[in-house]
């Protein structure tokens, strides 16, 4: 997902909140999900705005958001890679694939590279056990990925981003 501007993000946050005029604290997760779906992540502004809208302390909003690992607090790269770490993928070498990716990108999970092109995360299972080790790149399944193939995959996707 491409990063959006702060101004556009603020407008989206306000639009989501306007769609929940009489929201109660029990709608917190739904509102956070909607904002993340539209903005790509939960910004500081999103946490503060939701807190004001629901008459909750921002620390409580942040506490709930950090409890669930579905929420992100940094924009993802234009190319987001998900590495399966389920049992089948683990046995077939997904740790080595992950290590190759971490070495190539030099960023923490769920954090975009400095140029904003790549980000990655690990998942417990993507349901492609027969194709282990498997990864998803922007929702596209890649099967039987070898650590040695990571540089070529990154080059392929960088070229696609640059071509746009």
Coordinates of C-alpha atoms in Angstrom, one line a residue:
X1 CA 0.0 0.0 0.0
X2 CA 1.3 3.4 -0.9
X3 CA 1.8 5.9 1.9
X4 CA -0.8 8.7 2.1
X5 CA -0.2 12.2 3.1
X6 CA -0.8 13.5 6.6
X7 CA -3.5 15.8 5.3
X8 CA -5.3 13.0 3.5
X9 CA -4.9 10.7 6.5
X10 CA -6.5 13.3 8.8
X11 CA -9.4 13.7 6.4
X12 CA -9.9 9.9 6.3
X13 CA -9.8 9.7 10.1
X14 CA -12.4 12.5 10.4
X15 CA -14.6 10.8 7.7
X16 CA -14.5 7.4 9.6
X17 CA -15.4 9.1 12.8
X18 CA -18.2 11.0 11.2
X19 CA -19.6 7.7 10.1
X20 CA -19.9 6.8 13.8
X21 CA -21.5 9.9 15.3
X22 CA -22.8 8.3 18.4
X23 CA -20.0 5.8 18.9
X24 CA -19.5 4.1 22.2
X25 CA -16.2 2.6 23.5
X26 CA -17.4 -0.8 22.4
X27 CA -17.0 0.3 18.8
X28 CA -13.3 1.1 19.3
X29 CA -11.9 -1.9 17.5
X30 CA -14.3 -1.5 14.5
X31 CA -13.3 2.2 14.2
X32 CA -9.6 1.4 14.4
X33 CA -10.0 -1.4 11.8
X34 CA -11.7 1.1 9.4
X35 CA -9.0 3.7 9.8
X36 CA -6.3 1.2 9.3
X37 CA -8.1 -0.3 6.2
X38 CA -8.2 3.2 4.7
X39 CA -4.9 4.7 5.8
X40 CA -2.8 1.5 6.0
X41 CA -1.8 2.0 9.6
X42 CA -2.8 3.8 12.8
X43 CA -1.0 7.1 13.2
X44 CA -0.6 9.1 16.4
X45 CA -3.3 11.4 15.1
X46 CA -5.6 8.5 14.6
X47 CA -5.1 7.3 18.2
X48 CA -5.7 10.8 19.6
X49 CA -8.7 11.5 17.4
X50 CA -10.4 8.2 18.2
X51 CA -9.8 8.8 21.9
X52 CA -11.4 12.3 21.7
X53 CA -14.3 10.9 19.7
X54 CA -15.0 8.1 22.1
X55 CA -14.2 10.2 25.2
X56 CA -11.4 7.8 26.1
X57 CA -7.8 8.4 27.1
X58 CA -5.5 8.0 24.2
X59 CA -3.4 5.6 26.3
X60 CA -6.5 3.3 26.6
X61 CA -7.0 3.4 22.8
X62 CA -3.3 2.7 22.2
X63 CA -3.4 -0.1 24.9
X64 CA -6.2 -1.8 23.0
X65 CA -4.6 -1.3 19.7
X66 CA -1.3 -2.7 20.8
X67 CA -3.0 -5.8 22.4
X68 CA -4.1 -7.0 19.0
X69 CA -1.3 -7.8 16.5
X70 CA -3.6 -6.9 13.6
X71 CA -2.9 -3.2 14.1
X72 CA 0.1 -1.4 12.7
X73 CA 1.6 1.9 13.8
X74 CA 3.9 2.6 10.8
X75 CA 3.1 2.7 7.1
X76 CA 3.9 -0.4 5.2
X77 CA 6.1 -0.5 2.1
X78 CA 4.7 -0.4 -1.4
X79 CA 5.7 -4.1 -1.5
X80 CA 4.6 -5.9 1.7
X81 CA 6.0 -9.4 2.2
X82 CA 4.4 -11.9 4.6
X83 CA 6.5 -14.8 5.7
X84 CA 4.8 -17.9 6.9
X85 CA 6.3 -19.3 10.1
X86 CA 3.8 -22.2 10.6
X87 CA 5.0 -25.7 11.4
X88 CA 5.3 -26.9 7.8
X89 CA 7.0 -23.8 6.6
X90 CA 9.3 -23.8 9.6
X91 CA 10.3 -27.5 9.0
X92 CA 10.9 -26.6 5.3
X93 CA 13.2 -23.7 6.1
X94 CA 11.2 -20.5 6.5
X95 CA 13.6 -19.3 9.1
X96 CA 16.4 -19.2 6.6
X97 CA 14.1 -17.3 4.1
X98 CA 13.2 -14.8 6.9
X99 CA 16.9 -14.4 7.7
X100 CA 17.7 -13.7 4.1
X101 CA 14.9 -11.1 3.9
X102 CA 16.0 -9.4 7.1
X103 CA 19.6 -9.3 5.9
X104 CA 18.6 -7.8 2.6
X105 CA 16.1 -5.2 3.9
X106 CA 17.8 -4.2 7.2
X107 CA 14.5 -3.1 8.8
X108 CA 12.3 -4.4 11.7
X109 CA 9.1 -6.2 10.9
X110 CA 6.1 -3.9 9.9
X111 CA 8.5 -1.1 9.2
X112 CA 9.1 0.2 5.7
X113 CA 12.6 0.5 4.2
X114 CA 14.0 4.1 4.1
X115 CA 12.8 4.4 0.5
X116 CA 9.3 3.2 1.4
X117 CA 9.5 0.3 -1.1
X118 CA 9.6 -2.8 1.2
X119 CA 8.2 -4.0 4.5
X120 CA 7.6 -7.5 5.9
X121 CA 5.9 -9.4 8.7
X122 CA 5.8 -12.9 9.9
X123 CA 2.5 -14.8 10.1
X124 CA 1.7 -17.9 12.1
X125 CA 0.3 -19.7 9.1
X126 CA -0.9 -18.6 5.6
X127 CA -2.6 -22.0 4.9
X128 CA -0.3 -23.1 2.1
X129 CA 1.4 -25.9 4.0
X130 CA 1.8 -28.1 1.0
X131 CA 3.8 -25.3 -0.7
X132 CA 6.2 -24.7 2.2
X133 CA 8.1 -22.5 2.7
X134 CA 5.6 -20.0 1.4
X135 CA 5.4 -16.2 1.4
X136 CA 2.9 -13.7 0.2
X137 CA 4.0 -10.6 -1.7
X138 CA 1.3 -8.0 -1.9
X139 CA -1.2 -10.8 -1.6
X140 CA 0.4 -13.0 -4.2
X141 CA 1.5 -16.4 -3.0
X142 CA 5.0 -17.6 -3.7
X143 CA 5.6 -21.3 -3.1
X144 CA 8.7 -23.3 -2.1
X145 CA 10.8 -20.1 -1.6
X146 CA 14.5 -20.6 -1.2
X147 CA 16.6 -18.2 0.8
X148 CA 18.8 -17.8 -2.3
X149 CA 15.8 -16.5 -4.3
X150 CA 15.2 -13.5 -2.0
X151 CA 17.6 -11.0 -3.8
X152 CA 16.0 -11.8 -7.2
X153 CA 12.5 -11.4 -5.8
X154 CA 13.3 -8.1 -4.3
X155 CA 14.9 -6.9 -7.5
X156 CA 11.8 -8.0 -9.5
X157 CA 9.4 -6.1 -7.2
X158 CA 11.6 -3.0 -7.0
X159 CA 11.6 -2.9 -10.8
X160 CA 7.8 -3.2 -10.8
X161 CA 7.5 -0.2 -8.3
X162 CA 10.0 1.9 -10.4
X163 CA 8.1 1.1 -13.6
X164 CA 4.9 2.7 -12.2

